[in-house]
Amino acid sequence: MMKHKKSICIIALFLSSCGGGEWDTYLHVQRIPNSNKVIYEYDAWGGRDSHQFGIVIMDSTEDFEVNKVRNLPISYFTEVPNSSQIHAISLQKAGDDSISLNPVANQEVRISDIHLEIDNYKEYSGYSDAGCILNEYRFQTFKETEDSLYLFGLQKIFGVNLEGKENVGFQKGNIKLITDSNGKLMRLEIKELFKGKANKHKYKKSTAEVIERKENSPVVCLRTYYFKPLKTFYSDDFTDYGIFKPIINNTVPNQAHEQSFGYALLTSCTSR
């Protein structure tokens, strides 16, 4: 495993864009145990207001280039990725009436020796008691296990999902570190899947007046948490597995290579 340095590149990677210009790309990497494959999560802004983002899996020896990578249809890892199989879900926005707690479709993808199983769900994007909005907390310290990250000494900033809890644990796979240019942790960004029943609310436009309520109705959505440290931590204090880390300076790719993938291109550059 490559030894990490404290110097982290979180400003931007400049890569070729669709219009012949440059991409400002924020790139995070999650390593897969006992595998030469890595998982990238990226956000890229190019010329003419073009924006691309997504999750890709590729060989750690190959170079990342926005115009070459092909996104996987993944919104959330339901298990910690490993070298033989990856279980994940894909969420698509949907109207209230089409929400189901069962997947509407299934996909299977093969990338070298890794078998991906992806369940497709319709995501509810309205108001509900499921708490699928941003929650923000501070934390004192943390502990990692092979498949989970535990945070201790929680202090609420806003949100109600963790009301009354001093400690909390999250499955790895959907955790991202946001750091400064020296690798100092600014916050953790963690996604948590809600798949169950909750009360839904419809509000009168531009008011707090509830005009329709559905009780005990199916909801599938993602909760987002920001956790800000009360102590000083660095990227290297966390393991490389199950956690997205900002790309390290000496691993930033300088040249692009053609990539060969066994799955469909879901997002592509478009002229505007």
mmCIF file of C-alpha atoms in Angstrom:
data_model
loop_
_atom_site.group_PDB
_atom_site.id
_atom_site.type_symbol
_atom_site.label_atom_id
_atom_site.label_comp_id
_atom_site.label_asym_id
_atom_site.label_seq_id
_atom_site.Cartn_x
_atom_site.Cartn_y
_atom_site.Cartn_z
ATOM 1 C CA MET A 1 0.000 0.000 0.000
ATOM 2 C CA MET A 2 1.333 3.417 -0.928
ATOM 3 C CA LYS A 3 2.456 5.429 2.063
ATOM 4 C CA HIS A 4 0.470 8.606 2.399
ATOM 5 C CA LYS A 5 1.934 12.041 2.880
ATOM 6 C CA LYS A 6 0.294 14.934 4.683
ATOM 7 C CA SER A 7 0.184 17.004 1.517
ATOM 8 C CA ILE A 8 -3.238 16.601 -0.100
ATOM 9 C CA CYS A 9 -4.376 18.094 -3.387
ATOM 10 C CA ILE A 10 -7.924 19.327 -2.809
ATOM 11 C CA ILE A 11 -7.750 22.471 -4.912
ATOM 12 C CA ALA A 12 -8.190 21.090 -8.412
ATOM 13 C CA LEU A 13 -6.892 18.744 -11.043
ATOM 14 C CA PHE A 14 -6.775 20.332 -14.472
ATOM 15 C CA LEU A 15 -7.777 17.890 -17.189
ATOM 16 C CA SER A 16 -9.049 18.281 -20.733
ATOM 17 C CA SER A 17 -12.744 19.156 -21.040
ATOM 18 C CA CYS A 18 -15.271 18.440 -23.782
ATOM 19 C CA GLY A 19 -14.892 21.846 -25.314
ATOM 20 C CA GLY A 20 -11.125 21.617 -25.539
ATOM 21 C CA GLY A 21 -10.621 23.628 -22.345
ATOM 22 C CA GLU A 22 -9.880 22.408 -18.837
ATOM 23 C CA TRP A 23 -11.708 20.590 -16.060
ATOM 24 C CA ASP A 24 -11.491 21.740 -12.457
ATOM 25 C CA THR A 25 -11.788 18.348 -10.785
ATOM 26 C CA TYR A 26 -12.140 17.437 -7.127
ATOM 27 C CA LEU A 27 -11.115 13.809 -6.824
ATOM 28 C CA HIS A 28 -11.444 11.382 -3.899
ATOM 29 C CA VAL A 29 -10.221 7.798 -3.824
ATOM 30 C CA GLN A 30 -11.270 4.723 -1.833
ATOM 31 C CA ARG A 31 -9.022 1.686 -2.002
ATOM 32 C CA ILE A 32 -10.291 -1.879 -2.225
ATOM 33 C CA PRO A 33 -8.527 -4.397 0.057
ATOM 34 C CA ASN A 34 -6.391 -6.997 -1.744
ATOM 35 C CA SER A 35 -7.099 -5.453 -5.148
ATOM 36 C CA ASN A 36 -5.310 -3.266 -7.677
ATOM 37 C CA LYS A 37 -8.650 -1.549 -8.382
ATOM 38 C CA VAL A 38 -9.670 1.711 -6.722
ATOM 39 C CA ILE A 39 -12.957 3.609 -6.498
ATOM 40 C CA TYR A 40 -12.954 7.274 -7.494
ATOM 41 C CA GLU A 41 -15.630 9.812 -6.629
ATOM 42 C CA TYR A 42 -15.245 13.007 -8.627
ATOM 43 C CA ASP A 43 -16.818 16.401 -9.267
ATOM 44 C CA ALA A 44 -15.644 18.263 -12.373
ATOM 45 C CA TRP A 45 -16.506 21.674 -13.825
ATOM 46 C CA GLY A 46 -15.471 22.537 -17.383
ATOM 47 C CA GLY A 47 -15.984 25.173 -20.036
ATOM 48 C CA ARG A 48 -19.424 26.463 -21.028
ATOM 49 C CA ASP A 49 -20.748 25.612 -17.529
ATOM 50 C CA SER A 50 -20.411 21.871 -18.080
ATOM 51 C CA HIS A 51 -20.491 19.735 -14.937
ATOM 52 C CA GLN A 52 -19.736 16.043 -14.543
ATOM 53 C CA PHE A 53 -19.650 13.914 -11.431
ATOM 54 C CA GLY A 54 -19.919 10.310 -10.443
ATOM 55 C CA ILE A 55 -18.284 7.126 -9.178
ATOM 56 C CA VAL A 56 -15.907 5.001 -11.245
ATOM 57 C CA ILE A 57 -13.803 1.903 -10.632
ATOM 58 C CA MET A 58 -10.488 1.560 -12.412
ATOM 59 C CA ASP A 59 -7.008 0.148 -12.061
ATOM 60 C CA SER A 60 -4.825 2.064 -9.614
ATOM 61 C CA THR A 61 -2.002 2.194 -12.194
ATOM 62 C CA GLU A 62 -4.161 3.924 -14.821
ATOM 63 C CA ASP A 63 -4.632 7.662 -15.063
ATOM 64 C CA PHE A 64 -7.903 9.388 -14.342
ATOM 65 C CA GLU A 65 -9.282 11.683 -17.059
ATOM 66 C CA VAL A 66 -12.777 13.143 -17.018
ATOM 67 C CA ASN A 67 -13.355 12.612 -20.738
ATOM 68 C CA LYS A 68 -12.343 8.956 -20.573
ATOM 69 C CA VAL A 69 -13.954 7.602 -17.404
ATOM 70 C CA ARG A 70 -17.386 6.004 -17.460
ATOM 71 C CA ASN A 71 -19.631 6.390 -14.460
ATOM 72 C CA LEU A 72 -21.151 3.503 -12.588
ATOM 73 C CA PRO A 73 -24.868 3.777 -11.752
ATOM 74 C CA ILE A 74 -24.148 3.870 -8.019
ATOM 75 C CA SER A 75 -25.665 6.162 -5.384
ATOM 76 C CA TYR A 76 -24.848 4.183 -2.237
ATOM 77 C CA PHE A 77 -22.765 1.157 -1.218
ATOM 78 C CA THR A 78 -24.898 -1.270 0.781
ATOM 79 C CA GLU A 79 -21.778 -3.182 1.867
ATOM 80 C CA VAL A 80 -18.130 -2.265 2.202
ATOM 81 C CA PRO A 81 -16.542 -2.871 -1.234
ATOM 82 C CA ASN A 82 -14.176 -5.842 -1.430
ATOM 83 C CA SER A 83 -11.979 -7.443 -4.068
ATOM 84 C CA SER A 84 -14.529 -10.017 -5.249
ATOM 85 C CA GLN A 85 -17.924 -8.327 -5.058
ATOM 86 C CA ILE A 86 -19.581 -4.961 -4.543
ATOM 87 C CA HIS A 87 -23.213 -4.472 -3.564
ATOM 88 C CA ALA A 88 -24.743 -1.057 -4.207
ATOM 89 C CA ILE A 89 -27.951 0.765 -5.075
ATOM 90 C CA SER A 90 -28.846 3.344 -7.692
ATOM 91 C CA LEU A 91 -31.463 5.980 -6.903
ATOM 92 C CA GLN A 92 -33.596 7.767 -9.493
ATOM 93 C CA LYS A 93 -35.926 10.637 -8.672
ATOM 94 C CA ALA A 94 -39.581 9.686 -8.794
ATOM 95 C CA GLY A 95 -43.032 10.932 -7.976
ATOM 96 C CA ASP A 96 -44.684 9.974 -4.714
ATOM 97 C CA ASP A 97 -46.994 7.370 -6.254
ATOM 98 C CA SER A 98 -44.159 5.309 -7.741
ATOM 99 C CA ILE A 99 -42.111 4.838 -4.538
ATOM 100 C CA SER A 100 -41.602 1.194 -3.546
ATOM 101 C CA LEU A 101 -39.484 -0.443 -0.866
ATOM 102 C CA ASN A 102 -38.517 -3.093 -3.419
ATOM 103 C CA PRO A 103 -36.006 -2.514 -6.234
ATOM 104 C CA VAL A 104 -37.559 -1.746 -9.614
ATOM 105 C CA ALA A 105 -34.652 -3.338 -11.490
ATOM 106 C CA ASN A 106 -31.345 -5.102 -10.920
ATOM 107 C CA GLN A 107 -28.032 -4.832 -12.733
ATOM 108 C CA GLU A 108 -24.959 -7.041 -12.724
ATOM 109 C CA VAL A 109 -21.621 -5.738 -13.937
ATOM 110 C CA ARG A 110 -18.186 -7.354 -14.160
ATOM 111 C CA ILE A 111 -15.017 -5.295 -13.835
ATOM 112 C CA SER A 112 -12.034 -7.665 -14.086
ATOM 113 C CA ASP A 113 -12.376 -9.927 -11.026
ATOM 114 C CA ILE A 114 -14.968 -7.780 -9.248
ATOM 115 C CA HIS A 115 -18.654 -8.645 -9.531
ATOM 116 C CA LEU A 116 -21.048 -5.706 -9.002
ATOM 117 C CA GLU A 117 -24.674 -6.153 -8.033
ATOM 118 C CA ILE A 118 -26.710 -2.944 -8.264
ATOM 119 C CA ASP A 119 -30.332 -2.586 -7.172
ATOM 120 C CA ASN A 120 -32.300 0.289 -8.695
ATOM 121 C CA TYR A 121 -34.781 2.162 -6.514
ATOM 122 C CA LYS A 122 -37.071 5.140 -6.968
ATOM 123 C CA GLU A 123 -36.037 7.925 -4.587
ATOM 124 C CA TYR A 124 -38.575 10.052 -2.719
ATOM 125 C CA SER A 125 -37.544 13.716 -2.821
ATOM 126 C CA GLY A 126 -40.462 15.355 -1.000
ATOM 127 C CA TYR A 127 -40.964 16.205 2.678
ATOM 128 C CA SER A 128 -41.227 13.397 5.207
ATOM 129 C CA ASP A 129 -40.405 12.369 8.765
ATOM 130 C CA ALA A 130 -37.600 10.172 7.427
ATOM 131 C CA GLY A 131 -35.153 13.028 7.990
ATOM 132 C CA CYS A 132 -33.505 12.843 4.571
ATOM 133 C CA ILE A 133 -31.992 16.297 4.832
ATOM 134 C CA LEU A 134 -28.628 17.612 5.967
ATOM 135 C CA ASN A 135 -27.741 17.099 9.629
ATOM 136 C CA GLU A 136 -24.596 18.657 11.110
ATOM 137 C CA TYR A 137 -22.744 17.724 14.293
ATOM 138 C CA ARG A 138 -19.375 18.056 15.995
ATOM 139 C CA PHE A 139 -17.484 15.059 17.375
ATOM 140 C CA GLN A 140 -14.666 14.519 19.858
ATOM 141 C CA THR A 141 -12.974 11.362 18.598
ATOM 142 C CA PHE A 142 -13.510 8.270 16.467
ATOM 143 C CA LYS A 143 -12.762 4.564 16.184
ATOM 144 C CA GLU A 144 -12.560 2.391 13.084
ATOM 145 C CA THR A 145 -13.332 -1.287 12.659
ATOM 146 C CA GLU A 146 -13.028 -3.300 9.461
ATOM 147 C CA ASP A 147 -16.528 -2.340 8.306
ATOM 148 C CA SER A 148 -17.622 0.648 10.430
ATOM 149 C CA LEU A 149 -16.645 4.102 11.669
ATOM 150 C CA TYR A 150 -17.734 5.131 15.172
ATOM 151 C CA LEU A 151 -17.913 8.768 16.325
ATOM 152 C CA PHE A 152 -17.923 9.767 19.991
ATOM 153 C CA GLY A 153 -18.842 12.909 21.939
ATOM 154 C CA LEU A 154 -21.425 14.274 19.501
ATOM 155 C CA GLN A 155 -22.542 17.891 19.762
ATOM 156 C CA LYS A 156 -25.499 19.012 17.680
ATOM 157 C CA ILE A 157 -25.235 21.956 15.293
ATOM 158 C CA PHE A 158 -28.538 21.293 13.512
ATOM 159 C CA GLY A 159 -30.705 18.319 12.600
ATOM 160 C CA VAL A 160 -32.826 15.839 14.529
ATOM 161 C CA ASN A 161 -31.825 12.416 13.198
ATOM 162 C CA LEU A 162 -29.335 11.793 16.019
ATOM 163 C CA GLU A 163 -31.311 13.565 18.741
ATOM 164 C CA GLY A 164 -30.134 12.484 22.203
ATOM 165 C CA LYS A 165 -27.219 10.393 20.925
ATOM 166 C CA GLU A 166 -23.696 10.953 22.196
ATOM 167 C CA ASN A 167 -22.118 8.252 20.014
ATOM 168 C CA VAL A 168 -23.000 6.862 16.593
ATOM 169 C CA GLY A 169 -21.663 4.303 14.129
ATOM 170 C CA PHE A 170 -21.839 4.210 10.320
ATOM 171 C CA GLN A 171 -21.090 1.491 7.814
ATOM 172 C CA LYS A 172 -18.014 2.220 5.727
ATOM 173 C CA GLY A 173 -18.231 2.739 1.976
ATOM 174 C CA ASN A 174 -20.166 6.019 1.992
ATOM 175 C CA ILE A 175 -17.785 8.170 4.043
ATOM 176 C CA LYS A 176 -15.773 11.056 2.575
ATOM 177 C CA LEU A 177 -13.038 13.206 4.146
ATOM 178 C CA ILE A 178 -12.983 16.943 3.443
ATOM 179 C CA THR A 179 -9.551 18.339 4.322
ATOM 180 C CA ASP A 180 -7.452 21.439 3.858
ATOM 181 C CA SER A 181 -4.319 21.531 1.685
ATOM 182 C CA ASN A 182 -2.247 19.984 4.494
ATOM 183 C CA GLY A 183 -4.578 17.043 4.970
ATOM 184 C CA LYS A 184 -6.135 18.469 8.139
ATOM 185 C CA LEU A 185 -9.698 17.228 8.519
ATOM 186 C CA MET A 186 -12.343 19.926 8.110
ATOM 187 C CA ARG A 187 -15.345 17.595 8.212
ATOM 188 C CA LEU A 188 -16.615 14.109 7.498
ATOM 189 C CA GLU A 189 -19.395 13.757 4.936
ATOM 190 C CA ILE A 190 -21.423 10.584 5.475
ATOM 191 C CA LYS A 191 -24.417 9.192 3.589
ATOM 192 C CA GLU A 192 -26.978 6.935 5.258
ATOM 193 C CA LEU A 193 -29.746 5.086 3.442
ATOM 194 C CA PHE A 194 -33.322 5.298 4.717
ATOM 195 C CA LYS A 195 -35.591 2.603 3.318
ATOM 196 C CA GLY A 196 -38.839 2.200 5.218
ATOM 197 C CA LYS A 197 -42.133 3.862 5.999
ATOM 198 C CA ALA A 198 -42.614 7.400 7.249
ATOM 199 C CA ASN A 199 -45.210 10.159 7.319
ATOM 200 C CA LYS A 200 -45.133 12.366 4.213
ATOM 201 C CA HIS A 201 -46.204 16.010 4.061
ATOM 202 C CA LYS A 202 -47.167 18.333 1.238
ATOM 203 C CA TYR A 203 -46.987 22.062 1.972
ATOM 204 C CA LYS A 204 -48.866 24.952 0.472
ATOM 205 C CA LYS A 205 -46.452 26.780 -1.804
ATOM 206 C CA SER A 206 -44.213 29.262 0.009
ATOM 207 C CA THR A 207 -45.867 28.533 3.371
ATOM 208 C CA ALA A 208 -45.531 26.166 6.323
ATOM 209 C CA GLU A 209 -49.157 25.072 5.949
ATOM 210 C CA VAL A 210 -49.570 21.315 5.458
ATOM 211 C CA ILE A 211 -52.238 20.673 2.797
ATOM 212 C CA GLU A 212 -51.817 16.917 2.481
ATOM 213 C CA ARG A 213 -50.448 14.206 4.757
ATOM 214 C CA LYS A 214 -49.779 10.543 4.051
ATOM 215 C CA GLU A 215 -49.094 8.381 7.058
ATOM 216 C CA ASN A 216 -46.879 5.308 7.085
ATOM 217 C CA SER A 217 -45.994 5.663 3.409
ATOM 218 C CA PRO A 218 -42.962 4.126 1.593
ATOM 219 C CA VAL A 219 -39.822 6.289 1.520
ATOM 220 C CA VAL A 220 -36.417 5.562 -0.008
ATOM 221 C CA CYS A 221 -33.877 8.382 0.329
ATOM 222 C CA LEU A 222 -30.406 9.318 1.538
ATOM 223 C CA ARG A 223 -29.612 11.149 4.736
ATOM 224 C CA THR A 224 -26.524 13.367 4.651
ATOM 225 C CA TYR A 225 -24.407 14.134 7.714
ATOM 226 C CA TYR A 226 -21.580 16.606 8.237
ATOM 227 C CA PHE A 227 -19.366 15.909 11.254
ATOM 228 C CA LYS A 228 -16.839 18.569 12.240
ATOM 229 C CA PRO A 229 -13.951 17.528 14.531
ATOM 230 C CA LEU A 230 -13.432 19.203 17.902
ATOM 231 C CA LYS A 231 -9.826 17.948 17.870
ATOM 232 C CA THR A 232 -7.182 17.969 15.149
ATOM 233 C CA PHE A 233 -7.179 14.964 12.849
ATOM 234 C CA TYR A 234 -5.491 14.346 9.511
ATOM 235 C CA SER A 235 -6.350 12.224 6.511
ATOM 236 C CA ASP A 236 -3.633 9.735 7.463
ATOM 237 C CA ASP A 237 -5.371 9.078 10.792
ATOM 238 C CA PHE A 238 -7.993 7.134 8.816
ATOM 239 C CA THR A 239 -7.490 3.916 6.865
ATOM 240 C CA ASP A 240 -7.687 3.812 3.076
ATOM 241 C CA TYR A 241 -10.516 1.270 2.970
ATOM 242 C CA GLY A 242 -14.211 2.122 2.959
ATOM 243 C CA ILE A 243 -13.388 5.832 3.151
ATOM 244 C CA PHE A 244 -13.010 8.328 0.298
ATOM 245 C CA LYS A 245 -9.857 10.425 0.747
ATOM 246 C CA PRO A 246 -8.713 13.467 -1.254
ATOM 247 C CA ILE A 247 -6.237 12.442 -3.923
ATOM 248 C CA ILE A 248 -2.595 12.743 -2.877
ATOM 249 C CA ASN A 249 -0.263 15.092 -4.751
ATOM 250 C CA ASN A 250 2.147 12.432 -5.929
ATOM 251 C CA THR A 251 -0.648 10.254 -7.300
ATOM 252 C CA VAL A 252 -2.305 12.953 -9.416
ATOM 253 C CA PRO A 253 -2.318 11.612 -12.992
ATOM 254 C CA ASN A 254 -0.456 13.660 -15.606
ATOM 255 C CA GLN A 255 -1.356 11.726 -18.728
ATOM 256 C CA ALA A 256 -4.592 10.109 -19.821
ATOM 257 C CA HIS A 257 -5.045 6.593 -21.164
ATOM 258 C CA GLU A 258 -8.023 5.028 -22.875
ATOM 259 C CA GLN A 259 -10.101 2.989 -20.422
ATOM 260 C CA SER A 260 -11.909 -0.248 -21.270
ATOM 261 C CA PHE A 261 -14.975 -0.972 -19.134
ATOM 262 C CA GLY A 262 -17.659 -3.646 -19.307
ATOM 263 C CA TYR A 263 -20.557 -1.334 -18.525
ATOM 264 C CA ALA A 264 -22.491 1.434 -20.224
ATOM 265 C CA LEU A 265 -21.566 5.091 -20.244
ATOM 266 C CA LEU A 266 -24.208 6.844 -18.203
ATOM 267 C CA THR A 267 -22.944 10.403 -18.360
ATOM 268 C CA SER A 268 -21.073 12.122 -21.168
ATOM 269 C CA CYS A 269 -19.920 15.556 -22.175
ATOM 270 C CA THR A 270 -22.415 17.612 -24.154
ATOM 271 C CA SER A 271 -21.922 20.824 -26.088
ATOM 272 C CA ARG A 272 -23.840 23.846 -24.913
#
